[in-house]
Short mmCIF file of C-alpha atoms and ligand atoms in Angstrom, two decimals:
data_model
loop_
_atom_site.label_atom_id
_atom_site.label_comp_id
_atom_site.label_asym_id
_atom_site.label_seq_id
_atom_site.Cartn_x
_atom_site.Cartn_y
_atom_site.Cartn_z
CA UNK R 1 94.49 -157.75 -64.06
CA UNK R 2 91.93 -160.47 -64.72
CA UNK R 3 91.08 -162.86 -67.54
CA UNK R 4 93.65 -163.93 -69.94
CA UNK R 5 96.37 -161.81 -70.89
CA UNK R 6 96.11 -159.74 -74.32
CA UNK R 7 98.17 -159.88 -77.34
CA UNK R 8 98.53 -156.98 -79.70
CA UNK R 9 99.62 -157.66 -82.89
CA UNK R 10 99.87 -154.30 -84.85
CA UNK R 11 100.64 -150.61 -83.70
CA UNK R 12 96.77 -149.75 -84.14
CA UNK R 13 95.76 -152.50 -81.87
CA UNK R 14 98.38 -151.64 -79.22
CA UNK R 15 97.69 -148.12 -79.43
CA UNK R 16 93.44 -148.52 -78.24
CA UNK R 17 94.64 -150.43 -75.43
CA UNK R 18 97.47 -147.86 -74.10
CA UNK R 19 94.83 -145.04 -75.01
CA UNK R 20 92.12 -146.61 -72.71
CA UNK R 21 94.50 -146.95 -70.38
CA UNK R 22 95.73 -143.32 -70.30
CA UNK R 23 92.25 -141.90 -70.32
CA UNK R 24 91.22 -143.47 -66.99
CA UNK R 25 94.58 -141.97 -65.89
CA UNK R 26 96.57 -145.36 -65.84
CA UNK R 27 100.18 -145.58 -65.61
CA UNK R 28 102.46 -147.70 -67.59
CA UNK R 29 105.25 -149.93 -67.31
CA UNK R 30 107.30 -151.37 -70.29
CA UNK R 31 109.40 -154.72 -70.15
CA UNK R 32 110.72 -154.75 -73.68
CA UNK R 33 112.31 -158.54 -74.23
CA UNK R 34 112.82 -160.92 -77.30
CA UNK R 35 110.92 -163.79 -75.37
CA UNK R 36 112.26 -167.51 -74.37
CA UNK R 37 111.60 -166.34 -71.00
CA UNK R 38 112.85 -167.41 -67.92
CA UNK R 39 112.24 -166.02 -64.18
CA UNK R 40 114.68 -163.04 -64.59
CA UNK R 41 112.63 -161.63 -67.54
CA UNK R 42 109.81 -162.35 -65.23
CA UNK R 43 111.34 -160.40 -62.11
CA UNK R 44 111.37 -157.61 -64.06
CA UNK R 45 107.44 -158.31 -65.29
CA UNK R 46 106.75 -158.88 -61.41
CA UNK R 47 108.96 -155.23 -60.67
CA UNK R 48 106.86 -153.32 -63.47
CA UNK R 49 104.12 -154.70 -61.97
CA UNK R 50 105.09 -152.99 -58.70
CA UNK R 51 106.09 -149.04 -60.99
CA UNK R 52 102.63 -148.96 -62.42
CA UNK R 53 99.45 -149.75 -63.24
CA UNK R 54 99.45 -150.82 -66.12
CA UNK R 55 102.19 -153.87 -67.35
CA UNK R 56 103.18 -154.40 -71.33
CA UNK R 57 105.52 -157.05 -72.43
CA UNK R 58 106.82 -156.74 -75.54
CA UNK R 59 108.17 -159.86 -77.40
CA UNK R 60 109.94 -158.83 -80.52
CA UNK R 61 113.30 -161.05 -81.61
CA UNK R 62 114.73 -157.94 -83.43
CA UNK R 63 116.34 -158.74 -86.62
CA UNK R 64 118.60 -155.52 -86.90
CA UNK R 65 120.79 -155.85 -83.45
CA UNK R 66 121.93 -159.28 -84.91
CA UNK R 67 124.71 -159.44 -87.58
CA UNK R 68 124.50 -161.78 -90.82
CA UNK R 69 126.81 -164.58 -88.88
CA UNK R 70 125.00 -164.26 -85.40
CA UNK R 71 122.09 -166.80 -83.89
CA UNK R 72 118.98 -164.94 -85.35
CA UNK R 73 117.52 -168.16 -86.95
CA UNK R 74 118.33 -170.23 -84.29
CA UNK R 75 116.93 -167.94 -81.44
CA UNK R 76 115.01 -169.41 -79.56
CA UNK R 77 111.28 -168.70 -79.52
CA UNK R 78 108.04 -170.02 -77.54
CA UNK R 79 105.31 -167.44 -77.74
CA UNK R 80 102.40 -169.66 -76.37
CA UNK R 81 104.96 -171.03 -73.41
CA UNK R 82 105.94 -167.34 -73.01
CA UNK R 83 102.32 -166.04 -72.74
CA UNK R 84 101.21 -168.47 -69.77
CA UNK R 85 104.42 -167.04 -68.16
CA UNK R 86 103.38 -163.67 -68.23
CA UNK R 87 100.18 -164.26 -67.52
CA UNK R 88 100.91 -165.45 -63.78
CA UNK R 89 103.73 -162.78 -63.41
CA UNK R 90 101.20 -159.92 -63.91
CA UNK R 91 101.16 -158.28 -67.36
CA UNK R 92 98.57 -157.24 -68.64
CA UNK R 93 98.88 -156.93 -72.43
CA UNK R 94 101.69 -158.82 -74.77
CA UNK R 95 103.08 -156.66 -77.63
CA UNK R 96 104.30 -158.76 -80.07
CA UNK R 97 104.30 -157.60 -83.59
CA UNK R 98 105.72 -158.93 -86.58
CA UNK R 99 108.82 -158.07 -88.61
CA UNK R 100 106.80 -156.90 -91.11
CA UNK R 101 104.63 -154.87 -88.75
CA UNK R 102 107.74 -153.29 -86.94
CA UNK R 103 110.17 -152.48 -90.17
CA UNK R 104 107.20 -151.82 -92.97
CA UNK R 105 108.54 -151.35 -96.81
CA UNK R 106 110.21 -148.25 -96.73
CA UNK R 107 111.46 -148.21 -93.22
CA UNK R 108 114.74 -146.54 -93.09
CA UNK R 109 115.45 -144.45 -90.08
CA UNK R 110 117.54 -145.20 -87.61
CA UNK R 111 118.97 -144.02 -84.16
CA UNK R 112 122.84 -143.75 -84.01
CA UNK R 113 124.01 -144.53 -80.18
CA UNK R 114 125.85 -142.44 -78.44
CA UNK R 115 129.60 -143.04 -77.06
CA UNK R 116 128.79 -145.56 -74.34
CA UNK R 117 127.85 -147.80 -77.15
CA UNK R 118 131.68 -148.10 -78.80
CA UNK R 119 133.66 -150.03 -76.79
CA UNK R 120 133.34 -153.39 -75.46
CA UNK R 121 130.44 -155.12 -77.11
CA UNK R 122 130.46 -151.92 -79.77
CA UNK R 123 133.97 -153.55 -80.53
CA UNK R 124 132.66 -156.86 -80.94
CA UNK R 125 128.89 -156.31 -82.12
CA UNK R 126 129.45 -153.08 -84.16
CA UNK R 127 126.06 -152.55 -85.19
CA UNK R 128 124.17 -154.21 -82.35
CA UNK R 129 123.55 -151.08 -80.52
CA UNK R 130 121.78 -149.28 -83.14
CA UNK R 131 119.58 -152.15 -83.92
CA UNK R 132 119.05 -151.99 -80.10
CA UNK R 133 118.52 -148.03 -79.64
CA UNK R 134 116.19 -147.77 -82.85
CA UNK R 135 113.89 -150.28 -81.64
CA UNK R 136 113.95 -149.33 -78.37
CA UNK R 137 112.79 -145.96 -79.48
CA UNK R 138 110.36 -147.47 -81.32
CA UNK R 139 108.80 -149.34 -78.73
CA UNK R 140 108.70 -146.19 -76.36
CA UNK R 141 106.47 -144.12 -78.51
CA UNK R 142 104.47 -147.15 -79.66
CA UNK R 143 103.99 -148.24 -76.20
CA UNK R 144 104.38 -144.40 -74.48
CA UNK R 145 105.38 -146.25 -71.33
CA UNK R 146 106.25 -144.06 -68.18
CA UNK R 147 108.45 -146.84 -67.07
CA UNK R 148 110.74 -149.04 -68.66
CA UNK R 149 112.42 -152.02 -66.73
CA UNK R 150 115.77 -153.12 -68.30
CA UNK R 151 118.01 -156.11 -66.77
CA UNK R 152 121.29 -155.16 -65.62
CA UNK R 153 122.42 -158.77 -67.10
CA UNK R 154 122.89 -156.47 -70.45
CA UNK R 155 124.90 -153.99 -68.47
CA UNK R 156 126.20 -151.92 -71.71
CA UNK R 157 122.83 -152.13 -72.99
CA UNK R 158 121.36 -150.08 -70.46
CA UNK R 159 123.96 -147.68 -70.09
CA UNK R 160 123.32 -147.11 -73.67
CA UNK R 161 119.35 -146.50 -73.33
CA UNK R 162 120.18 -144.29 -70.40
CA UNK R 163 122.51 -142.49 -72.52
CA UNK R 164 119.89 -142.07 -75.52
CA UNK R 165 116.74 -141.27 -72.95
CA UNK R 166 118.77 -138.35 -71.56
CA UNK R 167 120.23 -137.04 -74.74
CA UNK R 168 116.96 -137.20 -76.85
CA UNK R 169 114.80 -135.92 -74.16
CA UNK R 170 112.54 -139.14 -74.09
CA UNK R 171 109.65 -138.97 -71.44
CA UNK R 172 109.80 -142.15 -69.70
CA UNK R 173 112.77 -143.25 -66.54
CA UNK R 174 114.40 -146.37 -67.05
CA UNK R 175 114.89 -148.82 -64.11
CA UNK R 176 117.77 -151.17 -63.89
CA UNK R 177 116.79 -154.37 -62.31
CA UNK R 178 119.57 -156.94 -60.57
CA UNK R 179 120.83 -160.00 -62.67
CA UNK R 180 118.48 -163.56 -61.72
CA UNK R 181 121.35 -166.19 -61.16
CA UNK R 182 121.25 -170.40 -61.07
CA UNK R 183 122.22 -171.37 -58.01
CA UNK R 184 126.14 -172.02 -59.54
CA UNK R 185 126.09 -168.84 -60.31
CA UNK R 186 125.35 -168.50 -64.24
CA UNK R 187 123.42 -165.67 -65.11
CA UNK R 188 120.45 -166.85 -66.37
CA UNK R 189 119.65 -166.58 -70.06
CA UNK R 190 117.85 -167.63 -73.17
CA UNK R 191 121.45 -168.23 -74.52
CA UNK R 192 122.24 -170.76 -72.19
CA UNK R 193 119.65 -173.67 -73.73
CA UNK R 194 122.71 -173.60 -76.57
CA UNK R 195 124.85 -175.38 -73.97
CA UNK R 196 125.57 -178.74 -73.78
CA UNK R 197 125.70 -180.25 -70.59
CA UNK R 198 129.81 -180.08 -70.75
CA UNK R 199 129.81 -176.32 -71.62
CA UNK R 200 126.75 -176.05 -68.99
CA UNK R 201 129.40 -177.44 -66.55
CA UNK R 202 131.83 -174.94 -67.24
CA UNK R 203 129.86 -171.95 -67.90
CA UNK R 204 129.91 -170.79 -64.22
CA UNK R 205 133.69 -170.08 -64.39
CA UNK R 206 132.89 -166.71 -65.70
CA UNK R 207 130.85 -165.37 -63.28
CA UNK R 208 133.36 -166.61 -60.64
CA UNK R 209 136.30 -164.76 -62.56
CA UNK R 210 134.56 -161.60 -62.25
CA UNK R 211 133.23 -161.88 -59.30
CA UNK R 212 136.90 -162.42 -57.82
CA UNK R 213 138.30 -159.93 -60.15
CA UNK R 214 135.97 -157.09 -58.76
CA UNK R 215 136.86 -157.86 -55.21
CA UNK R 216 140.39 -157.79 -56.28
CA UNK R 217 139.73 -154.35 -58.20
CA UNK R 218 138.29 -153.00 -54.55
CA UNK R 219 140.93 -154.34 -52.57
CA UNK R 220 143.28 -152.54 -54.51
CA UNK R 221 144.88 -154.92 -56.58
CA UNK R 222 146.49 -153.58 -59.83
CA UNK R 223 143.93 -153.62 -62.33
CA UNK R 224 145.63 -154.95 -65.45
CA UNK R 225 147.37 -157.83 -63.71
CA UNK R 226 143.75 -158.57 -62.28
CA UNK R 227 142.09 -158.60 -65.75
CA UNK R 228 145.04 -160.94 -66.81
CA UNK R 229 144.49 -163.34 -63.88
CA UNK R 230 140.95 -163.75 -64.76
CA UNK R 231 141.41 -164.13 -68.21
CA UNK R 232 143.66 -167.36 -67.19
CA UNK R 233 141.10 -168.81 -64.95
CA UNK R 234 138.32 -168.39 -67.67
CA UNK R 235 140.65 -170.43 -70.63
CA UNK R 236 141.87 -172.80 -68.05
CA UNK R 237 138.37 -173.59 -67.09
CA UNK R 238 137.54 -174.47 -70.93
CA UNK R 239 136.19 -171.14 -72.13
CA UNK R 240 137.06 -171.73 -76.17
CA UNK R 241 137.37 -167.71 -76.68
CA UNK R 242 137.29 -164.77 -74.61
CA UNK R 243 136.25 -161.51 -76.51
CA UNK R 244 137.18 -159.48 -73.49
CA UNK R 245 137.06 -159.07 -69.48
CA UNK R 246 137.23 -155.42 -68.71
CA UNK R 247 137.06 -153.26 -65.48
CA UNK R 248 135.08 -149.90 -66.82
CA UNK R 249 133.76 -146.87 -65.21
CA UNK R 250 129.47 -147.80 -64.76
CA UNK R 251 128.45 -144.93 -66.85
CA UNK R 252 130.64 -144.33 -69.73
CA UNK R 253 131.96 -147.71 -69.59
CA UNK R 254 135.37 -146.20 -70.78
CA UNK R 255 138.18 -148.45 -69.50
CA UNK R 256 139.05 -147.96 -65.96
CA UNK R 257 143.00 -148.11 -65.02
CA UNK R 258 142.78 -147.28 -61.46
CA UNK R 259 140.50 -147.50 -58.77
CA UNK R 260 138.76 -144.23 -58.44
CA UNK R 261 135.67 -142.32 -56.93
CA UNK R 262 133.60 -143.36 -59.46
CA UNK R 263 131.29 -147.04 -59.08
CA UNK R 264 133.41 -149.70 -61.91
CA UNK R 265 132.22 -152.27 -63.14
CA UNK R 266 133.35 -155.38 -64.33
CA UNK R 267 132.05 -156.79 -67.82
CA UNK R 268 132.88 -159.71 -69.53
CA UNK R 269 132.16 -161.61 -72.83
CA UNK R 270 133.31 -164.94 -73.76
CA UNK R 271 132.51 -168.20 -75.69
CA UNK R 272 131.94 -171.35 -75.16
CA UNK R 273 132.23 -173.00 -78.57
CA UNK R 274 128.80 -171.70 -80.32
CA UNK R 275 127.62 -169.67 -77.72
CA UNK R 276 128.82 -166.83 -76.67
CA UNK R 277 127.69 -165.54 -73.02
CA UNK R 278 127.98 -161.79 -71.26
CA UNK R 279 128.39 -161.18 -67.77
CA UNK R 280 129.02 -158.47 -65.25
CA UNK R 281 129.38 -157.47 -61.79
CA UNK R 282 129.70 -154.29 -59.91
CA UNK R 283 133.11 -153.49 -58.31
P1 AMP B 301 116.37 -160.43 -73.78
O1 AMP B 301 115.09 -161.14 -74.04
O2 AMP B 301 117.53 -161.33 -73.59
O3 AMP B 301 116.61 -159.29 -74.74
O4 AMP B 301 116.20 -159.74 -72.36
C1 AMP B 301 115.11 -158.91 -72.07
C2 AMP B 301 115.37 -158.18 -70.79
O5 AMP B 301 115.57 -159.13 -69.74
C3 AMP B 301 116.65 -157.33 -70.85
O6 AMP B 301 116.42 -156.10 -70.18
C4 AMP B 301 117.64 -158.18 -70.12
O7 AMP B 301 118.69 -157.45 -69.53
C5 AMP B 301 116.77 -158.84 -69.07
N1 AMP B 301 117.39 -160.07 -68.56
C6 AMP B 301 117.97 -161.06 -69.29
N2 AMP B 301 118.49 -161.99 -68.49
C7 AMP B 301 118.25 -161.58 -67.21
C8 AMP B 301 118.56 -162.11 -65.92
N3 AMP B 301 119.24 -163.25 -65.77
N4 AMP B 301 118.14 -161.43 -64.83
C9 AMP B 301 117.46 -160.27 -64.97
N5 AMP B 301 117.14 -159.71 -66.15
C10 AMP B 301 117.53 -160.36 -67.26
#
């Protein structure tokens, strides 16, 4: 690596670093995120770091996988704080362009998901996947990465990518990278600086309602009544909405009603008061 870390601001910029790079025969890693980091963005910096040469971060709060009503405004951001980060966790160049710089006057293409994107948070966030695909694509052929690291925190998320990379042909591999925890158990997440310290309190009730619900899912237990029991123990705990808890095959994430041959997982979404928080878990 050495000296300070590099920021590239527009697609001309980023495109004489990644050139360089490629003509001394450089590989690349991509870790696209939309910044506040915390260590589990940075395991995956410190795991790209480990699939290539060459590490970009891209910082990028993408306006079109929020809806009107949804935290855009209020998303957190902290380039400078996020910079230093990155700089000790071994990337090499920051990609962080603006709005303006991604979505010029006149943009107006856009990638439609494929069918791992409708249910679940596709039910919920019906347009959130196509923000997400479109500027995923985006990033890959600004960036031409040969890697790109993806958290499976947003489990759906990456089944989606996957889905899109394989269908469209795209010449990079995605890796999935484990979920970073607090020690209580809470996935961690920019999300969770909305909590306050009574919701913070509660939060970890999810991840111990899935976790319990997968083993009951492998140890045979009837599915639905499973999903049922956990939704109790998530409202009783003082979750103030739950959009869904769901036991769905890890690829298609299409409902699963028994247990089968094929690796489940277990997803869940639910609020607590403002903020709304996703989890999963394998079964
Ligand atoms: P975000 O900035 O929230 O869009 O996340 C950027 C990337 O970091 C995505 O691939 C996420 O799945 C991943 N990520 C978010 N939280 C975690 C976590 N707790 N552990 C590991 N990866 C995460």
């Amino acid at each position: 690596m050495g000296g300070k870390t590099k920021i590239a601001r527009t697609v001309k910029d980023l495109r004489k670093f990644v050139g360089k790079w490629r003509k001394d025969g450089a590989s690349i890693a991509l870790v696209p995120t939309m910044g506040a980091l915390h260590p589990g963005h940075l395991s995956l910096v410190k795991l790209a770091a480990k699939k290539a040469d060459r590490v970009v971060v891209s910082i990028f709060v993408n306006p079109t996988q929020f809806a009107p009503h949804e935290d855009l405004a209020r998303y957190p951001r902290d380039e400078a704080g996020d910079v230093a980060k990155l700089h000790d966790a071994g990337c090499d160049l920051v990609w962080a362009p603006a709005v303006e710089e991604m979505y010029p006057e006149g943009f107006s293409t856009s990638v439609k998901p494929g069918s791992a994107a409708a249910p679940l948070e596709g039910e919920f966030r019906p347009h959130h996947f196509a923000g997400v695909a479109t500027v995923c694509c985006k990033l890959f052929s600004q960036v031409t990465p040969d890697v790109a690291i993806f958290g499976e925190k947003d489990f759906q998320q990456l089944a989606v990518l996957r889905q899109m990379v394989r269908d469209l042909n795209l010449p990079l591999k995605l890796i999935g990278a484990p979920t970073m925890r607090e020690k209580d158990g809470l996935a961690l997440s920019s999300r969770n600086a909305y909590l306050s310290a009574n919701e913070r309190a509660i939060a970890p009730a999810l991840q111990a309602a899935i976790a319990e619900l997968a083993s009951e899912v492998a140890n045979g237990v009837d599915i639905k009544s499973a999903i049922e029991a956990a939704n109790r123990k998530v409202r009783n705990a003082g979750f103030t909405k739950i959009d869904y808890i769901a036991v769905a095959d890890a690829e298609t994430l299409k409902p699963a009603e028994t247990l089968g041959e094929r690796p489940l997982r277990v997803l869940a979404a639910a609020w607590l008061g403002k903020t709304r928080l996703i989890d999963n878990i394998a079964v």
